[in-house]
Short mmCIF file of C-alpha atoms and ligand atoms in Angstrom, two decimals:
data_model
loop_
_atom_site.label_atom_id
_atom_site.label_comp_id
_atom_site.label_asym_id
_atom_site.label_seq_id
_atom_site.Cartn_x
_atom_site.Cartn_y
_atom_site.Cartn_z
CA MET A 1 126.59 96.39 81.45
CA ALA A 2 128.31 99.44 82.82
CA ALA A 3 131.85 98.02 82.97
CA VAL A 4 133.47 100.89 81.12
CA THR A 5 131.80 103.76 82.93
CA ALA A 6 132.16 102.30 86.46
CA ARG A 7 135.87 102.98 86.61
CA VAL A 8 137.09 106.24 88.10
CA ASP A 9 140.38 107.89 87.10
CA PRO A 10 142.99 106.66 89.71
CA GLN A 11 144.65 110.10 89.79
CA VAL A 12 141.36 111.65 90.79
CA LEU A 13 140.88 109.06 93.54
CA ALA A 14 144.36 109.72 94.89
CA ALA A 15 143.54 113.43 95.15
CA CYS A 16 140.21 112.90 96.94
CA GLY A 17 141.66 111.71 100.25
CA ALA A 18 139.06 110.92 102.91
CA TRP A 19 136.21 110.73 100.44
CA ALA A 20 137.90 108.68 97.70
CA PRO A 21 135.60 105.64 98.32
CA TYR A 22 132.57 107.87 97.78
CA VAL A 23 134.01 109.20 94.54
CA GLU A 24 134.80 105.66 93.48
CA ALA A 25 131.19 104.59 94.09
CA LYS A 26 129.98 105.91 90.76
CA LEU A 27 127.48 103.03 90.57
CA GLY A 28 126.54 103.24 94.23
CA PHE A 29 127.31 101.19 97.33
CA ARG A 30 126.92 97.42 97.38
CA ASN A 31 125.35 95.40 100.18
CA HIS A 32 122.65 97.94 100.98
CA TRP A 33 118.85 97.99 100.76
CA TYR A 34 117.39 100.21 98.02
CA PRO A 35 113.77 101.06 97.22
CA THR A 36 112.73 99.97 93.74
CA LEU A 37 109.08 100.02 92.66
CA PHE A 38 106.01 100.85 94.69
CA SER A 39 104.29 97.64 95.84
CA ILE A 40 101.22 98.32 93.71
CA GLU A 41 103.40 98.33 90.58
CA ILE A 42 104.13 94.58 90.87
CA GLU A 43 101.12 92.34 90.53
CA GLU A 44 100.92 88.60 91.11
CA GLY A 45 102.59 86.79 88.19
CA GLY A 46 103.73 90.04 86.53
CA PHE A 47 107.33 90.75 85.56
CA VAL A 48 108.91 94.21 85.70
CA ALA A 49 112.44 95.15 84.64
CA PHE A 50 114.30 97.42 87.02
CA PRO A 51 117.89 98.46 86.19
CA ILE A 52 119.84 99.38 89.33
CA LEU A 53 123.50 99.96 90.31
CA GLY A 54 124.54 99.27 86.71
CA ASP A 55 122.87 95.84 86.96
CA ARG A 56 119.44 94.71 85.75
CA LEU A 57 116.74 93.23 87.95
CA LEU A 58 113.59 91.35 87.09
CA LEU A 59 110.96 91.83 89.78
CA THR A 60 107.97 89.55 90.11
CA ARG A 61 105.36 88.59 92.69
CA LEU A 62 104.80 84.94 93.55
CA GLU A 63 102.08 83.91 96.02
CA GLY A 64 102.11 87.46 97.33
CA ARG A 65 105.87 87.71 97.85
CA VAL A 66 108.15 89.85 95.71
CA HIS A 67 111.26 88.21 94.24
CA ALA A 68 114.20 89.88 92.52
CA LEU A 69 116.58 88.11 90.15
CA ARG A 70 119.03 89.24 87.55
CA ASP A 71 117.29 90.10 84.29
CA ARG A 72 119.87 88.38 82.11
CA CYS A 73 119.81 84.80 80.87
CA ALA A 74 122.92 82.80 81.78
CA HIS A 75 122.99 81.24 78.29
CA ARG A 76 123.48 84.17 75.89
CA GLY A 77 122.73 87.17 78.06
CA VAL A 78 119.36 88.39 76.80
CA ALA A 79 116.92 90.11 79.17
CA PHE A 80 113.92 87.99 80.16
CA SER A 81 111.91 91.20 80.46
CA ARG A 82 111.99 91.70 76.69
CA LYS A 83 109.31 89.00 76.50
CA PRO A 84 108.69 87.26 79.82
CA GLU A 85 107.44 83.69 79.33
CA CYS A 86 106.14 81.51 82.16
CA TYR A 87 104.92 77.94 81.64
CA ALA A 88 104.97 76.66 85.22
CA GLN A 89 104.20 78.42 88.47
CA GLY A 90 107.35 79.78 90.11
CA THR A 91 109.55 79.68 86.99
CA ILE A 92 110.66 82.04 84.22
CA THR A 93 111.53 80.71 80.76
CA CYS A 94 113.89 82.58 78.48
CA TRP A 95 112.16 83.52 75.23
CA TYR A 96 115.25 82.69 73.16
CA HIS A 97 116.20 79.02 73.70
CA GLY A 98 113.93 77.96 76.55
CA PHE A 99 116.29 77.98 79.55
CA THR A 100 113.96 77.83 82.56
CA TYR A 101 114.85 79.06 86.04
CA ARG A 102 113.22 78.82 89.46
CA ILE A 103 112.32 82.35 90.50
CA ALA A 104 112.93 81.85 94.22
CA THR A 105 116.45 80.42 93.87
CA GLY A 106 117.62 81.35 90.36
CA GLU A 107 118.46 77.69 89.69
CA LEU A 108 118.30 76.46 86.07
CA CYS A 109 115.69 73.72 86.51
CA ASP A 110 114.94 72.78 82.87
CA ILE A 111 115.69 73.66 79.26
CA LEU A 112 112.66 73.33 77.00
CA THR A 113 114.78 72.85 73.87
CA ASP A 114 117.17 70.24 75.36
CA PRO A 115 115.78 68.42 78.41
CA GLY A 116 118.93 66.30 78.77
CA SER A 117 121.45 69.16 78.95
CA ARG A 118 124.17 68.82 81.56
CA GLN A 119 123.77 72.51 82.35
CA ILE A 120 120.46 71.78 84.11
CA GLY A 121 120.96 72.00 87.86
CA ARG A 122 124.40 73.60 87.41
CA LEU A 123 123.70 77.15 86.33
CA LYS A 124 122.16 79.67 88.68
CA LEU A 125 121.12 83.29 88.29
CA PRO A 126 121.89 85.78 91.06
CA VAL A 127 118.83 86.42 93.24
CA PHE A 128 118.53 89.32 95.66
CA PRO A 129 116.54 89.53 98.92
CA ALA A 130 113.39 91.65 98.62
CA GLN A 131 111.16 93.10 101.31
CA GLU A 132 108.13 95.37 101.24
CA ALA A 133 107.71 98.24 103.67
CA GLN A 134 105.58 101.41 103.67
CA GLY A 135 104.28 100.62 100.19
CA LEU A 136 107.74 100.29 98.64
CA VAL A 137 109.65 97.22 97.49
CA PHE A 138 113.19 97.24 98.88
CA VAL A 139 115.89 95.03 97.34
CA PHE A 140 119.20 94.18 98.98
CA MET A 141 121.80 94.64 96.24
CA GLY A 142 124.57 92.48 97.62
CA ASP A 143 126.15 89.17 98.40
CA VAL A 144 126.31 89.11 102.19
CA THR A 145 123.61 88.26 104.73
CA PRO A 146 121.44 91.38 104.74
CA PRO A 147 121.21 93.48 107.87
CA PRO A 148 117.71 94.57 108.92
CA LEU A 149 116.06 97.02 106.55
CA ALA A 150 115.89 99.45 109.49
CA ASP A 151 119.69 99.88 109.21
CA ASP A 152 119.32 101.39 105.72
CA VAL A 153 116.42 103.81 106.10
CA PRO A 154 116.23 107.07 108.07
CA PRO A 155 114.95 106.94 111.66
CA GLY A 156 111.17 107.00 111.81
CA PHE A 157 110.50 105.77 108.28
CA LEU A 158 109.35 102.33 109.41
CA ASP A 159 107.19 103.61 112.28
CA GLU A 160 103.99 101.60 112.35
CA ASN A 161 101.72 104.62 112.57
CA LEU A 162 103.39 106.47 109.70
CA ALA A 163 101.26 106.65 106.56
CA VAL A 164 103.45 107.02 103.46
CA ARG A 165 102.64 108.15 99.94
CA GLY A 166 105.06 108.94 97.16
CA VAL A 167 106.16 109.16 93.55
CA ARG A 168 109.24 108.12 91.64
CA GLN A 169 110.95 109.14 88.43
CA THR A 170 114.24 108.87 86.59
CA VAL A 171 116.64 111.82 86.79
CA ASN A 172 119.54 112.24 84.39
CA ALA A 173 122.24 112.76 86.99
CA ASN A 174 124.53 110.55 89.06
CA TRP A 175 123.07 109.49 92.43
CA ARG A 176 125.63 111.57 94.37
CA VAL A 177 124.58 114.72 92.55
CA GLY A 178 121.09 113.90 93.87
CA CYS A 179 122.25 113.40 97.47
CA GLU A 180 124.29 116.56 97.50
CA ASN A 181 121.53 118.65 95.96
CA GLY A 182 119.09 117.52 98.65
CA PHE A 183 121.49 118.07 101.58
CA ASP A 184 123.02 121.29 100.23
CA SER A 185 122.14 124.11 102.65
CA THR A 186 122.46 127.01 100.20
CA HIS A 187 120.67 125.37 97.30
CA VAL A 188 117.44 126.90 98.64
CA PHE A 189 118.49 129.72 96.33
CA ILE A 190 117.06 127.75 93.38
CA HIS A 191 113.65 127.53 95.05
CA LYS A 192 113.10 131.29 95.31
CA GLN A 193 110.36 131.28 92.67
CA SER A 194 108.74 127.99 93.68
CA VAL A 195 104.95 127.75 93.74
CA LEU A 196 105.27 126.22 97.21
CA VAL A 197 106.74 129.43 98.62
CA THR A 198 103.68 131.48 97.84
CA GLY A 199 101.15 128.60 97.69
CA ASN A 200 102.02 127.46 101.22
CA ASP A 201 103.26 130.82 102.59
CA LEU A 202 106.67 129.32 103.29
CA ALA A 203 109.48 131.24 104.97
CA LEU A 204 112.34 130.73 102.54
CA PRO A 205 115.67 132.56 102.83
CA LEU A 206 118.11 132.91 99.96
CA GLY A 207 120.65 130.82 101.86
CA PHE A 208 122.33 130.25 105.21
CA ARG A 209 125.46 132.02 106.46
CA PRO A 210 127.67 129.97 108.81
CA THR A 211 128.11 131.66 112.18
CA GLY A 212 131.53 130.17 112.85
CA THR A 213 130.76 126.99 114.72
CA GLN A 214 129.97 123.88 112.73
CA ALA A 215 127.19 121.80 114.19
CA PHE A 216 126.56 118.35 112.81
CA ARG A 217 125.50 115.14 114.45
CA VAL A 218 127.09 112.14 112.80
CA VAL A 219 125.34 108.85 113.56
CA ASP A 220 127.79 106.02 112.99
CA ASP A 221 126.93 103.31 115.52
CA PRO A 222 127.81 99.68 114.71
CA THR A 223 124.14 98.86 114.13
CA GLY A 224 121.28 101.03 112.98
CA PRO A 225 121.21 103.65 110.23
CA LYS A 226 124.27 105.78 109.51
CA GLY A 227 123.84 109.41 108.64
CA VAL A 228 124.58 113.08 109.23
CA TYR A 229 122.23 115.66 110.75
CA ASP A 230 122.89 119.23 109.70
CA LEU A 231 121.99 121.35 112.76
CA LEU A 232 121.45 124.38 110.58
CA GLY A 233 119.74 126.40 113.28
CA GLU A 234 122.79 126.11 115.55
CA HIS A 235 125.53 127.13 113.17
CA SER A 236 124.00 129.45 110.63
CA GLU A 237 121.70 132.36 110.16
CA PRO A 238 119.20 132.65 107.32
CA ILE A 239 119.91 135.30 104.70
CA PHE A 240 116.86 137.15 103.43
CA ASP A 241 118.61 140.18 101.94
CA GLY A 242 120.71 139.44 98.84
CA ARG A 243 123.28 142.18 98.10
CA ILE A 244 125.72 143.05 95.33
CA ASP A 245 128.25 145.82 96.06
CA GLY A 246 126.32 146.53 99.28
CA ARG A 247 123.05 147.22 97.49
CA SER A 248 119.96 145.02 98.04
CA VAL A 249 119.07 143.22 94.85
CA LEU A 250 116.98 140.24 95.91
CA GLN A 251 114.83 139.26 98.89
CA GLY A 252 114.00 135.90 100.41
CA HIS A 253 110.38 135.10 101.17
CA PRO A 254 109.39 135.94 104.78
CA GLY A 255 106.38 133.57 104.97
CA ALA A 256 104.53 132.38 108.06
CA THR A 257 105.23 128.64 107.71
CA ARG A 258 108.64 127.62 109.05
CA CYS A 259 109.77 124.15 108.04
CA ALA A 260 112.76 121.89 107.55
CA TYR A 261 114.65 122.55 110.76
CA ASP A 262 115.94 118.99 110.90
CA ILE A 263 117.66 117.79 107.71
CA SER A 264 119.68 114.59 107.60
CA ILE A 265 121.16 112.25 105.03
CA TRP A 266 121.62 108.49 105.43
CA LEU A 267 123.33 105.59 103.76
CA PRO A 268 122.89 104.38 101.10
CA GLY A 269 121.64 107.79 99.83
CA VAL A 270 118.36 108.94 101.38
CA LEU A 271 117.40 112.34 102.74
CA ARG A 272 115.03 113.05 105.62
CA VAL A 273 113.54 116.54 105.91
CA TYR A 274 111.55 117.19 109.06
CA PRO A 275 109.06 118.72 108.99
CA TRP A 276 108.38 119.22 105.30
CA PRO A 277 106.56 120.55 103.30
CA ASP A 278 104.19 121.28 106.16
CA PRO A 279 104.55 121.07 109.96
CA SER A 280 102.59 117.78 109.94
CA LEU A 281 104.71 115.96 107.35
CA THR A 282 108.18 114.44 106.91
CA GLN A 283 109.78 114.00 103.51
CA PHE A 284 111.98 110.96 102.86
CA GLU A 285 113.64 110.88 99.46
CA TRP A 286 116.02 108.39 97.90
CA TYR A 287 118.56 108.84 95.11
CA VAL A 288 118.89 105.27 93.87
CA PRO A 289 121.77 104.66 91.46
CA LEU A 290 120.43 103.45 88.11
CA ASP A 291 123.75 103.68 86.27
CA ALA A 292 126.65 106.14 86.22
CA GLU A 293 124.52 108.92 84.69
CA ARG A 294 121.03 108.40 86.13
CA HIS A 295 119.25 107.87 89.40
CA TYR A 296 115.73 107.09 90.51
CA TYR A 297 114.32 109.89 92.56
CA VAL A 298 111.92 108.26 95.01
CA GLN A 299 110.05 110.93 96.94
CA THR A 300 107.79 110.04 99.83
CA LEU A 301 105.85 112.01 102.40
CA GLY A 302 104.94 110.53 105.76
CA ARG A 303 102.37 111.61 108.31
CA THR A 304 101.73 110.09 111.73
CA VAL A 305 98.17 108.77 111.79
CA GLN A 306 95.90 107.30 114.46
CA SER A 307 93.02 105.88 112.46
CA ALA A 308 91.82 104.71 109.06
CA ALA A 309 90.06 108.06 108.70
CA ASP A 310 93.41 109.82 109.17
CA VAL A 311 94.90 107.68 106.41
CA ASP A 312 92.02 108.54 104.06
CA ALA A 313 92.41 112.24 104.84
CA PHE A 314 96.15 112.07 104.19
CA ASN A 315 95.63 110.22 100.90
CA ALA A 316 93.13 112.84 99.74
CA GLU A 317 95.41 115.71 100.78
CA PHE A 318 98.35 114.06 99.06
CA GLU A 319 96.43 113.82 95.79
CA THR A 320 94.84 117.25 95.85
CA LYS A 321 97.72 119.25 97.29
CA TRP A 322 101.13 117.79 97.96
CA ARG A 323 101.68 115.75 94.81
CA ALA A 324 101.50 118.86 92.61
CA LEU A 325 102.61 121.58 95.01
CA ALA A 326 105.54 119.95 96.79
CA LEU A 327 106.69 116.76 95.06
CA ALA A 328 106.39 118.23 91.58
CA GLY A 329 106.13 121.99 92.09
CA PHE A 330 109.04 122.38 94.49
CA ASN A 331 111.26 119.43 93.71
CA ASP A 332 111.14 119.90 89.95
CA ASP A 333 113.56 122.77 90.66
CA ASP A 334 115.93 120.22 92.19
CA ILE A 335 115.64 117.82 89.27
CA TRP A 336 116.43 120.63 86.86
CA ALA A 337 119.45 121.64 88.97
CA ARG A 338 120.80 118.09 89.22
CA GLU A 339 120.58 117.51 85.50
CA ALA A 340 122.38 120.80 84.91
CA GLN A 341 125.07 119.89 87.46
CA GLN A 342 125.61 116.47 85.92
CA GLU A 343 127.20 118.16 82.89
CA PHE A 344 130.14 118.93 85.19
CA TYR A 345 130.17 115.90 87.51
CA ARG A 346 129.99 113.38 84.66
CA HIS A 347 133.71 114.07 84.35
CA ASP A 348 135.80 112.49 87.12
CA GLU A 349 137.97 115.61 87.33
CA ALA A 350 134.97 117.52 88.68
CA TRP A 351 135.68 116.05 92.14
CA VAL A 352 139.04 117.81 92.23
CA LYS A 353 138.10 120.91 90.20
CA GLU A 354 135.12 121.90 92.38
CA ARG A 355 135.76 124.73 94.86
CA LEU A 356 133.60 124.28 97.94
CA PHE A 357 132.74 127.17 100.26
CA GLU A 358 131.93 127.37 103.97
CA PRO A 359 128.25 126.29 103.86
CA ASP A 360 129.30 123.09 102.02
CA ALA A 361 130.80 121.71 105.24
CA ASN A 362 127.77 119.46 105.71
CA ILE A 363 128.38 117.89 102.30
CA VAL A 364 131.96 117.16 103.33
CA GLN A 365 130.67 115.43 106.48
CA TRP A 366 128.38 113.28 104.35
CA ARG A 367 131.16 112.32 101.92
CA ARG A 368 133.41 111.29 104.80
CA LEU A 369 130.74 109.25 106.55
CA ALA A 370 129.65 107.55 103.33
CA SER A 371 133.28 106.72 102.55
CA ARG A 372 133.97 104.99 105.86
CA ALA A 373 130.58 103.48 106.74
CA ASN A 374 129.43 101.95 103.42
CA ARG A 375 129.35 98.14 103.12
CA GLY A 376 131.07 97.98 99.75
CA ILE A 377 131.49 99.71 96.40
CA GLN A 378 129.56 98.51 93.36
CA ARG A 379 132.18 97.55 90.79
CA SER A 380 132.25 96.26 87.22
CA GLU A 381 132.97 92.70 88.40
CA HIS A 382 129.63 92.60 90.25
CA LEU A 383 127.88 92.97 86.92
CA MET A 384 129.42 89.92 85.27
S1 FES B 1 119.73 83.32 75.66
FE1 FES B 1 118.31 82.60 77.08
S2 FES B 1 117.98 80.56 76.51
FE2 FES B 1 119.48 81.27 75.15
FE1 FE2 B 2 115.66 121.43 96.97
#
């Protein structure tokens, strides 16, 4: 349980103004859909533990459908996933004293060590709606009637003719450090030695200088996804010549492939980079809160396909090229940077000690939108 670490210093919150709710959401936003495992990672009858938003889930597949329930026995709090036991279809039995729950509803239906207990039929575990899309299992971490999944993913992700492949891993940084690394317009500086730059002949400047106007498109309609587009091309110019005291010291890479002219970030914490890492691909990547100090980095690439042969070609290209060159080769730089930045942002005071500069204006837009358009803040009491 993350009760102690979920709290944010009230003095820090008071100083954060319009983005205080975002700063408070150390464990993420409640009442949103989050990707968890890839569909192929949950087989029929299998049980997989998945900690998320400071809570713990147990994911299983029953007659083809994925179910998500809290991975913590109501009796004495142990995790079922330590030793999942199942003696009747559709139930999970706690390995400790035999409390047995229905997977679909969370209801305590029997106790193998005391069949007459008055607790039977009274206790219930929290269960969370689950839905599969594009090869991922999404779970709605909340208590209200879930909105459509389409409201919590970037535009285009659920397109029927989009083939999606991806990878996921744990990163030792808060989820917001992940979001802000992905959306940060001058962080391209860390990618200057990436294998993708030379391997894919990518045009990669050192950064982007604002030209005076700020151009963002904030999408905040009552229904549908909520996010911020950074119209980089309209309010900045790429910097290829790095200077100190007027003398050139470092050059960007003037490659032939121009990508990523449409970058946007969406609630509850997912980036869309179009096109990337190639003119035929879009990258969608999530920063799913695991706890206060870690997130799951779920990276996917999507390509519009017309036929089964197109899907096969994309799968082969993903395995032979993009997995190593882009998802690992390029984005490993980002993982390294986030884990380094977490050393600072693990302290609440970081949010008031940071000193943002002009190109960070897009990050400010994101913080403001996330603060006003989220459906709730994950708090310690949700974990009890
Ligand atoms: S802790 Fe689960 S049955 Fe006792
Ligand atoms: Fe990056």
